[in-house]
Short mmCIF file of C-alpha atoms in Angstrom, two decimals:
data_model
loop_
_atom_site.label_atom_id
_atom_site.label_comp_id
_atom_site.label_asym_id
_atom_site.label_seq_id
_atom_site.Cartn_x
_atom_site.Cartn_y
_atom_site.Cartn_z
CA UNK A 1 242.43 181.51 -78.87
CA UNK A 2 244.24 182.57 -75.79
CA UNK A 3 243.89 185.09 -73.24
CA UNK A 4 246.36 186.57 -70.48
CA UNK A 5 244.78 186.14 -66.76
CA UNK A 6 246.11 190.02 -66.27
CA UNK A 7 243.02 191.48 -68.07
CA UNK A 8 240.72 193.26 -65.93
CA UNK A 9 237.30 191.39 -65.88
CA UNK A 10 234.68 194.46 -64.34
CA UNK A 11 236.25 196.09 -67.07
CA UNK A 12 236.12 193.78 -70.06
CA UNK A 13 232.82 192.64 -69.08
CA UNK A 14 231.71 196.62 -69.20
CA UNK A 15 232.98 196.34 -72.47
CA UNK A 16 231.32 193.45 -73.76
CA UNK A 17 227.98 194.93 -72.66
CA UNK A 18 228.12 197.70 -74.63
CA UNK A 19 229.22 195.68 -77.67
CA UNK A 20 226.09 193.44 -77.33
CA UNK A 21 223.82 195.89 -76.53
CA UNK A 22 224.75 198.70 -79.35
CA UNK A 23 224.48 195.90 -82.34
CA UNK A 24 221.24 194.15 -82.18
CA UNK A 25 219.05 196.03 -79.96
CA UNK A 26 218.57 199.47 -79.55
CA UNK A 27 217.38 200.49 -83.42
CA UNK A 28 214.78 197.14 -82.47
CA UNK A 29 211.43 198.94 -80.89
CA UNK A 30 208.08 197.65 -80.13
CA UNK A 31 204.96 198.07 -82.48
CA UNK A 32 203.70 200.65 -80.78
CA UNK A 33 207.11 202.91 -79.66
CA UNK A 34 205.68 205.48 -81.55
CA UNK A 35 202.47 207.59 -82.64
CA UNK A 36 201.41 209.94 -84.98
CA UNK A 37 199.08 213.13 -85.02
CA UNK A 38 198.25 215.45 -82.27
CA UNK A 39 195.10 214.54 -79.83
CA UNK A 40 196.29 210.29 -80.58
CA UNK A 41 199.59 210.89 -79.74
CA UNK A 42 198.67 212.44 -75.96
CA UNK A 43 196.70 209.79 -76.17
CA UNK A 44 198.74 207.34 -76.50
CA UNK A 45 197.28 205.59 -80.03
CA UNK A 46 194.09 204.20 -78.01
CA UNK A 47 192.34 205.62 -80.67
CA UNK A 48 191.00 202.97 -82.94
CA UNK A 49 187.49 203.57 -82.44
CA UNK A 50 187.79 207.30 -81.45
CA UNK A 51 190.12 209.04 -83.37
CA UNK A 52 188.89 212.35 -84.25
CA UNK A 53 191.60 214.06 -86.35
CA UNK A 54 193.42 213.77 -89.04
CA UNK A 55 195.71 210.83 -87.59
CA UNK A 56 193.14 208.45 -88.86
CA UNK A 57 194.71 208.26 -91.94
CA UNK A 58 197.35 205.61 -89.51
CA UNK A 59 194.78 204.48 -86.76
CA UNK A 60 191.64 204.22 -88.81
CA UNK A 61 191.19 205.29 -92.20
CA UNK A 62 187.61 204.55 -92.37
CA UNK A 63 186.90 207.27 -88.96
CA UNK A 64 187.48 209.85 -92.17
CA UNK A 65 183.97 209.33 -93.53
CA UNK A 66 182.34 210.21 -90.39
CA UNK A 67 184.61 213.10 -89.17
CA UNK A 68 182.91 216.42 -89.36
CA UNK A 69 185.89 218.58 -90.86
CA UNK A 70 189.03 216.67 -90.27
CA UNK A 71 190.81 219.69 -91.37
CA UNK A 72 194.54 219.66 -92.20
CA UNK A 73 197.33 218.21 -89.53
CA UNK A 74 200.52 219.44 -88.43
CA UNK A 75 201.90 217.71 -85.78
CA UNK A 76 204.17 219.38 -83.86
CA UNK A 77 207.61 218.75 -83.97
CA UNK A 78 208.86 216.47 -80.91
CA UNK A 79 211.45 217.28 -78.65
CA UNK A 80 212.33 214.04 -76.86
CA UNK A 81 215.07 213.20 -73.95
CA UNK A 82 216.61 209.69 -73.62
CA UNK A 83 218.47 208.09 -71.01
CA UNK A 84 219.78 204.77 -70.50
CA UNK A 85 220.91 203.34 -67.56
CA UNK A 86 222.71 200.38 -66.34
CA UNK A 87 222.91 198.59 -62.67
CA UNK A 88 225.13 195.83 -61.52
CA UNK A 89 227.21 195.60 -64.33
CA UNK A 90 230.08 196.44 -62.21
CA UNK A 91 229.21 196.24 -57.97
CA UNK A 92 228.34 199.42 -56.57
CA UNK A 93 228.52 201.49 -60.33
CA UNK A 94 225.96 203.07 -62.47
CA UNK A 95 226.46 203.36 -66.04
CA UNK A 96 223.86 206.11 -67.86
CA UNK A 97 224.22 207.81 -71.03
CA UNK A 98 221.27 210.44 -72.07
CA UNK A 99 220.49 213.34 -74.97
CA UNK A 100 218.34 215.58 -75.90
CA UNK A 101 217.03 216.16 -79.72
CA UNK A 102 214.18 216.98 -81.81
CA UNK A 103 212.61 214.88 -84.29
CA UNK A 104 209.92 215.59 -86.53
CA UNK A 105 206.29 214.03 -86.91
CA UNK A 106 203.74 214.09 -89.04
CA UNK A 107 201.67 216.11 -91.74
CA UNK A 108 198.10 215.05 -92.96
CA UNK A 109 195.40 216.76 -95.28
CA UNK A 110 193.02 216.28 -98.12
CA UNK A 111 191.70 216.75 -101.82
CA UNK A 112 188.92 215.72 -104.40
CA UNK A 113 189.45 214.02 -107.05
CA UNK A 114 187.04 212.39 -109.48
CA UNK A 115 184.55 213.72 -106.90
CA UNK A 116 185.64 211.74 -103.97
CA UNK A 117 187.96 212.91 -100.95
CA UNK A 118 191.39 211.24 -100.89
CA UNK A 119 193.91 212.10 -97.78
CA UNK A 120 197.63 212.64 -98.24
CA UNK A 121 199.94 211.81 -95.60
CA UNK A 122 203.74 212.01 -94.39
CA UNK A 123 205.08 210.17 -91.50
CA UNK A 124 208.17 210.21 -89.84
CA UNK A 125 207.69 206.38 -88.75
CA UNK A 126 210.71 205.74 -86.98
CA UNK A 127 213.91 207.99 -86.18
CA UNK A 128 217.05 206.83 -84.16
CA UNK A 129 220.48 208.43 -83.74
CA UNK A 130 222.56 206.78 -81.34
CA UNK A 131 226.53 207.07 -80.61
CA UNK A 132 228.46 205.93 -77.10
CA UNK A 133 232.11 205.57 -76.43
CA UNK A 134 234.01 204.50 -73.95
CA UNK A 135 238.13 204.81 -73.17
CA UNK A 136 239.37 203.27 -69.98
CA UNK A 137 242.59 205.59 -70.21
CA UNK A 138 245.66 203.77 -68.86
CA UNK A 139 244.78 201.09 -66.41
CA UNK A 140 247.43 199.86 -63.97
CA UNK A 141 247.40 197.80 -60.93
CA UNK A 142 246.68 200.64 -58.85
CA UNK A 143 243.23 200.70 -60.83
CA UNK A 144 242.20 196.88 -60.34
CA UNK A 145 244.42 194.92 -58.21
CA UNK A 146 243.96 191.55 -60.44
CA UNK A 147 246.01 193.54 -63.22
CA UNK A 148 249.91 192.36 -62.66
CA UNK A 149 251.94 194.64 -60.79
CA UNK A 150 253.82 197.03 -63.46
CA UNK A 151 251.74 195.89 -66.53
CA UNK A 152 248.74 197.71 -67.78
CA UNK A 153 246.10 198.07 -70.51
CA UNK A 154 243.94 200.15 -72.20
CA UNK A 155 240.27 199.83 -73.32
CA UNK A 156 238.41 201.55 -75.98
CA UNK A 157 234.66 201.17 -77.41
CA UNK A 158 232.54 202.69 -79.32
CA UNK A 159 229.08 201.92 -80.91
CA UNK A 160 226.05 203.21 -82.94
CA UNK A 161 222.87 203.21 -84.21
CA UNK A 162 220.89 204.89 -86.90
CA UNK A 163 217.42 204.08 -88.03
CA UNK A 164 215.33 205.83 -90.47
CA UNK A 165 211.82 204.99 -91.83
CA UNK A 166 209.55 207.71 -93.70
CA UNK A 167 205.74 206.89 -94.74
CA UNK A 168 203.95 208.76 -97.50
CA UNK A 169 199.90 207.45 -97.79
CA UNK A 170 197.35 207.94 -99.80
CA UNK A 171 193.87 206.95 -97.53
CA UNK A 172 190.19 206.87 -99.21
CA UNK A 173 187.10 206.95 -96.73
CA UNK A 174 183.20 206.03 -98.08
CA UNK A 175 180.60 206.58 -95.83
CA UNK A 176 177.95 203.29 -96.09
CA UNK A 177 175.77 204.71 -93.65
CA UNK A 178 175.14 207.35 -90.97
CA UNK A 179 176.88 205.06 -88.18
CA UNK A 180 179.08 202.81 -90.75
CA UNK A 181 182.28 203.48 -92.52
CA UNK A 182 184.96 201.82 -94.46
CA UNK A 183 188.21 203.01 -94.91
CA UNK A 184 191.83 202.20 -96.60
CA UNK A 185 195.49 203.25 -96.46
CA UNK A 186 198.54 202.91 -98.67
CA UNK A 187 201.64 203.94 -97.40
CA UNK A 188 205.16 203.78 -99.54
CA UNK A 189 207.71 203.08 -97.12
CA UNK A 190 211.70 203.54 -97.25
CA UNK A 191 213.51 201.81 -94.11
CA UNK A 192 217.32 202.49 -93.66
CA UNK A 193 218.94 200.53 -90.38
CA UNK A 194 222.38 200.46 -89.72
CA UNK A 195 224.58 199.95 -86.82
CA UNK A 196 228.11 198.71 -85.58
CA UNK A 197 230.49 198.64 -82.78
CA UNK A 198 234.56 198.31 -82.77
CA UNK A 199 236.40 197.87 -79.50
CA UNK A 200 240.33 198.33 -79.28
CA UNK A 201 242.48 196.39 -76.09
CA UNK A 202 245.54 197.06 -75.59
CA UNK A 203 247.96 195.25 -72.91
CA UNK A 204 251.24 196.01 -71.77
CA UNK A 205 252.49 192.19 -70.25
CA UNK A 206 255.40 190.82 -68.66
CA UNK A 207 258.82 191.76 -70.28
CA UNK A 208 257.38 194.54 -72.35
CA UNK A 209 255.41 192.38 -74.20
CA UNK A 210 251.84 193.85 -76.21
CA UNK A 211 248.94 192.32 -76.76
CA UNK A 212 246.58 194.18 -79.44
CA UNK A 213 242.86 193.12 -79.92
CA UNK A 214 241.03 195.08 -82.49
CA UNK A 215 237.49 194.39 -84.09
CA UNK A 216 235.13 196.42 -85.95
CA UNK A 217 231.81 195.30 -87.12
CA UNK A 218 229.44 198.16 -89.18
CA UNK A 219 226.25 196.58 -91.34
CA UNK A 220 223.44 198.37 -92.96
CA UNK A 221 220.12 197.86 -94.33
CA UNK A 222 217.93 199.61 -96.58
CA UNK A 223 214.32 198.37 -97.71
CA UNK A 224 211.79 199.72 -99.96
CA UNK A 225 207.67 198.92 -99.55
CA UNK A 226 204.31 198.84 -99.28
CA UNK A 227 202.36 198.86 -96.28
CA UNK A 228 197.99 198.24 -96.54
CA UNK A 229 195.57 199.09 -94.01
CA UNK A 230 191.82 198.35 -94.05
CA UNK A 231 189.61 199.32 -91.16
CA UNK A 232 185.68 199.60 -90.20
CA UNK A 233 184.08 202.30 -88.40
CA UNK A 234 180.77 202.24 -86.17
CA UNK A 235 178.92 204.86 -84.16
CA UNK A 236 176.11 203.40 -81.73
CA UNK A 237 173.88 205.34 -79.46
CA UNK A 238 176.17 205.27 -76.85
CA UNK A 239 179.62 204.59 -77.97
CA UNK A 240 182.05 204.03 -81.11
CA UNK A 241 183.92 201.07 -82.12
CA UNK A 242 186.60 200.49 -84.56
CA UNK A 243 188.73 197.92 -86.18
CA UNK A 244 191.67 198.67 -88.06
CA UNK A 245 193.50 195.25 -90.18
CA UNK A 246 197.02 195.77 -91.07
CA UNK A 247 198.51 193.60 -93.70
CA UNK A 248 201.86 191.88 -93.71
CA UNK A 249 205.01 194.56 -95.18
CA UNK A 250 205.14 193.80 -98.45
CA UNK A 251 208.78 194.31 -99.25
CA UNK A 252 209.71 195.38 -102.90
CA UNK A 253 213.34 195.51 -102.91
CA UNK A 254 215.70 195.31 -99.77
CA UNK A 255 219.89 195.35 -99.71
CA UNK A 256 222.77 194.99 -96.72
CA UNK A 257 226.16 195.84 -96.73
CA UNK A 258 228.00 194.17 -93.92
CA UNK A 259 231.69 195.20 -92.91
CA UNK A 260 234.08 193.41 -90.39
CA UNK A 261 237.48 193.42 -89.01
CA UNK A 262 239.39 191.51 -86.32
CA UNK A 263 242.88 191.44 -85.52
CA UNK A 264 244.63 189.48 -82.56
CA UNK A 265 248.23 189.79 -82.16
CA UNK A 266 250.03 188.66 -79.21
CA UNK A 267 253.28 187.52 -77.92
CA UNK A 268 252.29 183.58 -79.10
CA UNK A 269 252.37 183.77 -82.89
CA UNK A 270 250.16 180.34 -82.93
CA UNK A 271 246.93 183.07 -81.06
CA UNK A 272 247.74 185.54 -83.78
CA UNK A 273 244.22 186.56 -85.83
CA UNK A 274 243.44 188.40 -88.91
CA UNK A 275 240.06 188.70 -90.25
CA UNK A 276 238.88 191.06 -92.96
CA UNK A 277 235.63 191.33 -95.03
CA UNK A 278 234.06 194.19 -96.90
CA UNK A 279 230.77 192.61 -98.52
CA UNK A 280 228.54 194.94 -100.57
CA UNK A 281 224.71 194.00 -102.78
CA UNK A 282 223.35 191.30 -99.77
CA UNK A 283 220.68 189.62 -99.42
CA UNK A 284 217.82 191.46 -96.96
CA UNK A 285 214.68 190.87 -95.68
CA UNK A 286 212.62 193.36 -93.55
CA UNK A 287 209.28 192.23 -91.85
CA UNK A 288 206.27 193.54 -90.37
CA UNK A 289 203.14 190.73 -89.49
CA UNK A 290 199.95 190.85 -89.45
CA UNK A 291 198.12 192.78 -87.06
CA UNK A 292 194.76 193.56 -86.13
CA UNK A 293 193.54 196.60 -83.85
CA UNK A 294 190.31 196.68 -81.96
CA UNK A 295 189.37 200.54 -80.23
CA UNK A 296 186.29 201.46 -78.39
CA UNK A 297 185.33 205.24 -77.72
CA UNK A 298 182.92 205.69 -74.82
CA UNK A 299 181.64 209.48 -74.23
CA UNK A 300 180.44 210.26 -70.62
CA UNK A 301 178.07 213.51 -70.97
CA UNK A 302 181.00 215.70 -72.36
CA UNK A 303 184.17 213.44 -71.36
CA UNK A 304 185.13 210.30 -73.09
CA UNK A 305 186.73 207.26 -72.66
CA UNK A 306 189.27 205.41 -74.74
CA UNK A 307 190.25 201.58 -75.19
CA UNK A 308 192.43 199.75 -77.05
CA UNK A 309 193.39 196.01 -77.40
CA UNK A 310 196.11 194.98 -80.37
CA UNK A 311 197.47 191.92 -82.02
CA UNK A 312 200.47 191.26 -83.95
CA UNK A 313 200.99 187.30 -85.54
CA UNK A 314 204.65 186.11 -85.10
CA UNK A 315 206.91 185.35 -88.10
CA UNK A 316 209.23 182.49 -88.63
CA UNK A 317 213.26 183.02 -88.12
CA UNK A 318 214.56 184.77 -91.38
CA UNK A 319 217.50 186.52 -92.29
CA UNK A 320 217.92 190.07 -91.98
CA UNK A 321 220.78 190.47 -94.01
CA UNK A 322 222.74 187.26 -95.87
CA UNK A 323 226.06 187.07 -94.64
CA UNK A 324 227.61 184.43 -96.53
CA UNK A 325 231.40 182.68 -94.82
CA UNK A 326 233.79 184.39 -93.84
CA UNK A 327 237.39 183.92 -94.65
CA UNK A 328 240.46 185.32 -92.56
CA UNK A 329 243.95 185.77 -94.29
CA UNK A 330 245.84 183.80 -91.71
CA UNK A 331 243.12 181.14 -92.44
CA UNK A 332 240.52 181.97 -89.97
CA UNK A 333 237.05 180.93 -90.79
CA UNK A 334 234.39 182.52 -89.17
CA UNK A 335 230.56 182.48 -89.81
CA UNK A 336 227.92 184.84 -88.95
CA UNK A 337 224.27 184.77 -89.16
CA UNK A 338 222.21 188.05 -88.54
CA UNK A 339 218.65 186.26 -88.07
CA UNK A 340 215.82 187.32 -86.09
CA UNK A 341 212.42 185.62 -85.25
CA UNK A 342 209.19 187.55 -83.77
CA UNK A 343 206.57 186.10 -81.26
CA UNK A 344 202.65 186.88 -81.56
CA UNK A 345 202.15 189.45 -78.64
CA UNK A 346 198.98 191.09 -77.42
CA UNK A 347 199.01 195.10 -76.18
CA UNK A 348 196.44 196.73 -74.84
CA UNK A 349 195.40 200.46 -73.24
CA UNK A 350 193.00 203.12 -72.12
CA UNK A 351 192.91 207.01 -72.01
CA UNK A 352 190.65 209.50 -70.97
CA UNK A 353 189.43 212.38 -71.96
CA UNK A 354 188.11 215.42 -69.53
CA UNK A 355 186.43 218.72 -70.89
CA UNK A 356 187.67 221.22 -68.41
CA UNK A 357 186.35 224.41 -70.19
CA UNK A 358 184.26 224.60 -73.44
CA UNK A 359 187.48 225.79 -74.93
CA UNK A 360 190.40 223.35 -73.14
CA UNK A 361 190.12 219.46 -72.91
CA UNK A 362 193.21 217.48 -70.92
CA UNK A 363 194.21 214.46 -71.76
CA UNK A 364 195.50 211.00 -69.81
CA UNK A 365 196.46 207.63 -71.17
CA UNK A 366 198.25 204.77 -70.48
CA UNK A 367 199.30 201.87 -72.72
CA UNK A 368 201.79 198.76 -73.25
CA UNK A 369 204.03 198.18 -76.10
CA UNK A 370 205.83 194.32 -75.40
CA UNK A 371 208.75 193.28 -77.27
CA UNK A 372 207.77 190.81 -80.17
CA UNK A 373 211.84 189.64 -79.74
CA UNK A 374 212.56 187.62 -77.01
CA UNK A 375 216.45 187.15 -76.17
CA UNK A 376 217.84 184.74 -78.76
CA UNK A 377 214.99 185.88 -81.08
CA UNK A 378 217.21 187.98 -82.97
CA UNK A 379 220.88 186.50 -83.15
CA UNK A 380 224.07 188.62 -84.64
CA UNK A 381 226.59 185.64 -84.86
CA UNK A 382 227.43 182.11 -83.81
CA UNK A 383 228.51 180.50 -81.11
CA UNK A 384 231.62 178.71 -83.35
CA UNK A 385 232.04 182.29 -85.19
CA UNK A 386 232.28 185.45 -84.37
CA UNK A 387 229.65 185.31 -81.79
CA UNK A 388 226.54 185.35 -80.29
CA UNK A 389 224.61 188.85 -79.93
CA UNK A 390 221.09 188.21 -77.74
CA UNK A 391 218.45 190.98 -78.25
CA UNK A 392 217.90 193.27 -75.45
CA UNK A 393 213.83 193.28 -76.37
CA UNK A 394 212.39 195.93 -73.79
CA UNK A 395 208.83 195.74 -72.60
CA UNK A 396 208.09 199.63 -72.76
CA UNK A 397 205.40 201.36 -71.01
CA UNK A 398 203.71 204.45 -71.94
CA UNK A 399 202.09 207.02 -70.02
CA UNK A 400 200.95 209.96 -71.74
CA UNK A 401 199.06 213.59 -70.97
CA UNK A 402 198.37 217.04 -71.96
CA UNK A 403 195.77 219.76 -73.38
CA UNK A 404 193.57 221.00 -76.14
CA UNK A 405 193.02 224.53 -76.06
CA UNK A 406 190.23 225.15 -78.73
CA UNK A 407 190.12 228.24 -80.99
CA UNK A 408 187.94 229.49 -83.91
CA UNK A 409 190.12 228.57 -86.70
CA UNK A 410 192.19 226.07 -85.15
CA UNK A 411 192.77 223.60 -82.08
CA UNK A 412 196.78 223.87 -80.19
CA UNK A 413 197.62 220.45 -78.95
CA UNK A 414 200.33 220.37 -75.99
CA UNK A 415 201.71 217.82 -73.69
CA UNK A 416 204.14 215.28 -72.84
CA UNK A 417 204.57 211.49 -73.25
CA UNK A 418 206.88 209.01 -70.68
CA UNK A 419 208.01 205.83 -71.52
CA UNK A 420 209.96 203.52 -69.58
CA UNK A 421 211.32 199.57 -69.39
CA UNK A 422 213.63 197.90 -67.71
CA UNK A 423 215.37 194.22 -68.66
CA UNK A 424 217.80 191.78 -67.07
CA UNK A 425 220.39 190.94 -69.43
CA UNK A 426 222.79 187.52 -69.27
CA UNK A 427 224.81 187.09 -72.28
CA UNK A 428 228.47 187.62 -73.51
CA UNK A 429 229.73 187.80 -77.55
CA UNK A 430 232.20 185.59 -77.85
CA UNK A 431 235.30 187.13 -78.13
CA UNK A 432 239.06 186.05 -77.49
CA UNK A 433 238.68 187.72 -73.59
CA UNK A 434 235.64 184.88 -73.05
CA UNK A 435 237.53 183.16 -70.46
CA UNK A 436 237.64 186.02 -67.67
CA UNK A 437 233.71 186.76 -68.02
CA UNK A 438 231.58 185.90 -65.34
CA UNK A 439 228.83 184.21 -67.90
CA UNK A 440 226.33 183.66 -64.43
CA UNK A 441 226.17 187.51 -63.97
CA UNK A 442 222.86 189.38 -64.69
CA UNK A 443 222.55 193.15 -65.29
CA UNK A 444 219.71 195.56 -65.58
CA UNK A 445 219.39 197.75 -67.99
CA UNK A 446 216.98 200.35 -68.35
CA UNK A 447 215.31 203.48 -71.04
CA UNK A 448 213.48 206.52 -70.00
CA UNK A 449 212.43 208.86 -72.42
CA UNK A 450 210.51 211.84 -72.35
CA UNK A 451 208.32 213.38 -75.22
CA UNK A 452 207.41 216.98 -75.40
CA UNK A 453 204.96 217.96 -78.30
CA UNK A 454 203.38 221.19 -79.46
CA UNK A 455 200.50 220.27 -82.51
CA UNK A 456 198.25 222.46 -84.45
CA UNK A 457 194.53 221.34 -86.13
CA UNK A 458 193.26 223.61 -88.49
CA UNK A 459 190.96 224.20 -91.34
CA UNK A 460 192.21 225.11 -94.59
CA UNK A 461 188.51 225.66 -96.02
CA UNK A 462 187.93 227.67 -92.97
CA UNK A 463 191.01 230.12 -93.68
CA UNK A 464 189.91 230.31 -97.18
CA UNK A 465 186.37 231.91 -95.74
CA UNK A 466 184.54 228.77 -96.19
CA UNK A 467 181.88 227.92 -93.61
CA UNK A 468 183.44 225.95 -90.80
CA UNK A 469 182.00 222.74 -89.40
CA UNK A 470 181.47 222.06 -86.10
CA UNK A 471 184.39 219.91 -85.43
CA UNK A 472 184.14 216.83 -83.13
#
C-alpha cells in the first residue's frame, strides 16, 4: 500500500501511539495492582503473615483460625484519580489525559455450619473504564509546514477499555495448634475484557483529490472460573509468618468476539482497501500462574513490622482469543493473532505499623508490582497483517498510608494509596501511513493514580449484645 509524502508525521505518529497503547495494554495490570480489605490495603498487601482482619479470606485464609474476632468487613468504597501522561512523543509537547471515579471494594463475614466457621466473601477484583479521543480539526500548511501548500487533512481517534472481574469465596480456617493454622479459599470468578480503537484520516491532495483511511478494531472477552488458595499460618514468640499457595486459574468456560474494519480509498484504484469481519463464539483462554506468597509480621513493643516477598511462574505463549484469517472483499488477506506470553517475576515489600494513641494506629508501606509482560509478550497482530501491537507492561510502584481510629464496636480505616510507573515505548502498528514514522523514536509514557479509602471493621456478635473479644 501507498502513502502520500503530504501527511503530517508528529501527527500521525501521535496517532499511532494512542492506537497501540489503548488495545493491548492498559486493561493488562500487574499481580498486585490491587488489594482488598481495610488495614491490608493501607498496607499495601504485605500482609501474608500479619493480616489481622477479615481480608485474610484473599491474603491468608488460614490467619482466620487464629484471629480473635475477625468480625465482619466493609471496605470502603474507593475513590481513585488517574492520569496518564506522555513525553517526547512530539518535541517540546505533553500529552496527559486524567479522571476521577469511584469504584467499589470488598465485603467479608462469617457463619457456622455443621459446627465449623466458614467465611463468605465478595471482591471487586479488577475494575477499568477507559475512553480517549482525539480530532486534529482541519490541518493545513499553516499547521505543519511538511503538509503541501493548499492541501490539508484531518485526524480522528478514539479508543477504550473496559475490564471487569468480580470474586465471590467461600474460605474454611482449622486451628492445629495454638501457634499453627491451615487455611483454604475458593473463589468463583467472572472476567469480562474488552477493548478497541478506530482512527479516521482524511486528506485533501493535489487537484482536489481525497484520500480516506478508516479502521476500527473492537474485541471482547468473557471467562468464567475457579480460583484455589491454600495457606499456613505460624505465631512464634517473637514474630508471625505466613505462606499463602495460589493455584493456577482454572478456567471453566471462556468466549471472544472480535470485530474489524478497514477501508483505504485513494486517488490510485490499485491502493484501494476493503476489509470487513464480524466474528462471534471464539476461541479464549484466560490465565493466571502459579504463585506463592511468603509474609513475615514482626511486633516491636506495640508497633509492628510487615514483609512481604511474592512469586508468580511464567506461562507459555497462548492465545487470548482465536482469530482465525481474515478475508477482505477486494481480496485482501490479512491475519491477526492476539497472543500473549508471561515471564516468572519476583515482588517484594514492607510496611509499618505505629501505635500513636491506644485508640489510633497510622500506617506506611511500600511495595513493587513488575509487569509479568514484557514488550512483544503480548502481540495484537502481525507484522504481514494487520499489525503488530507491543504491550506497554508498566513496572508500578506502590506507596501507601493512613489511620486506624479504634472504637468500642468498631475500627474506621482511612487513608490514601499512590502508585506510579513510567515506560519507554518504541513500536508502530503497521498501518498504510508506515512509511512517514520515525520507527527509531522512543517515548515515555507514564500512570499516576491516587487511591482514597474510607473502611469500617465491626462486630456483628458485638451489635447483637454478645461479649466482644479483644480484637488484635
Amino acid at each position: 500500500m501507498k502513502t502520500n509524502n503530504n501527511l503530517s508525521p508528529p501527527l500521525i505518529t501521535a496517532a499511532l501511539f494512542f492506537l497501540i497503547a489503548s488495545v493491548s495494554c492498559l486493561a493488562q495490570r500487574g499481580y498486585e495492582y490491587e488489594n482488598f480489605g481495610n488495614r491490608s490495603v493501607l498496607l499495601n498487601g504485605n500482609v501474608t503473615g500479619s493480616v489481622n482482619d477479615l481480608g485474610a479470606v484473599y491474603y491468608n485464609p488460614a490467619r482466620l483460625a487464629l484471629i480473635k474476632n475477625p468480625g465482619f468487613l466493609v471496605q470502603g468504597k474507593f475513590y481513585e484519580w488517574n492520569r496518564i501522561t506522555i513525553d517526547e512523543l512530539v518535541p517540546d509537547e505533553r500529552f496527559q489525559t486524567s479522571n476521577f471515579t469511584g469504584i467499589p471494594g470488598m465485603i467479608a463475614g462469617s457463619f457456622d455450619m455443621f459446627n465449623t466457621r466458614f467465611y463468605y466473601s465478595s471482591i471487586s477484583r479488577n475494575r477499568l473504564n477507559l475512553s480517549l479521543g482525539f480530532n486534529s480539526g482541519v490541518v493545513s500548511n499553516e499547521d505543519d509546514p511538511q503538509i503541501t501548500p493548499g492541501n490539508q487533512l484531518n485526524l480522528k481517534v478514539d479508543i477504550n477499555n473496559r475490564l471487569r472481574e468480580d470474586w465471590f469465596g467461600l474460605t474454611w480456617a482449622y486451628k492445629v495448634h495454638d501457634g499453627f493454622a491451615l487455611g483454604a479459599s475458593l473463589f468463583a470468578s467472572y472476567y469480562t475484557y474488552s477493548g478497541g480503537d478506530g482512527t479516521r484520516l482524511i486528506q485533501d491532495v493535489n487537484q482536489d483529490e481525497v484520500n480516506i483511511y478508516e479502521s476500527n478494531l473492537r474485541f471482547s472477552q468473557s471467562s468464567y472460573g475457579l480460583y484455589f488458595k491454600i495457606a499456613a499460618a505460624w505465631i512464634f514468640e517473637k514474630w508471625e509468618l505466613g505462606v499463602n499457595i495460589d493455584l493456577p486459574y482454572l478456567e471453566i468456560f471462556g468466549q471472544g468476539k472480535f470485530n474489524f474494519d478497514e477501508i483505504l480509498a485513494t486517488n490510485t484504484t490499485l491502493d484501494d482497501l476493503f476489509i470487513y469481519e464480524d466474528l462471534n463464539d471464539l476461541e479464549s483462554t484466560q490465565k493466571t500462574p502459579l504463585s506463592i506468597n511468603v509474609g513475615a509480621g514482626i511486633p516491636i513493643k506495640n508497633h509492628r513490622i510487615h514483609l512481604n516477598l511474592s512469586w508468580y511462574a511464567p506461562t507459555g505463549t497462548y492465545d487470548r482469543i482465536e482469530i482465525p484469517s481474515l478475508g477482505g472483499s477486494t481480496g485482501e488477506e490479512a491475519s491477526l493473532a492476539f497472543q500473549e506470553k508471561r515471564r516468572s517475576i519476583i515482588n517484594f515489600g514492607a510496611g509499618g505499623e505505629i501505635e500513636l494513641t491506644p485508640k489510633l494506629d497510622t500506617y506506611l508501606s511500600f511495595s513493587t508490582d513488575f509487569s509479568p509482560l514484557k514488550e512483544a509478550d503480548e502481540v495484537l497482530g502481525s507484522a504481514d497483517g494487520i499489525g503488530v501491537s507491543n504491550l506497554l507492561a508498566f513496572d508500578n510502584y506502590h506507596f501507601g498510608g493512613g489511620f486506624n481510629w479504634k472504637f468500642n464496636r468498631a475500627d474506621v480505616v482511612f487513608g490514601a494509596i499512590f502508585t506510579t510507573g513510567v515506560q519507554e515505548f518504541n513500536s508502530v502498528r503497521d498501518r498504510p501511513i508506515d512509511a512517514l514514522l520515525p520507527t527509531e523514536e522512543t517515548f515515555k509514557i507514564g500512570i499516576n493514580r491516587w487511591r482514597f479509602l474510607v473502611g469500617l471493621n465491626l462486630s456483628l456478635r458485638d451489635l447483637f449484645g454478645e461479649k466482644l473479644n479483644e480484637q488484635q
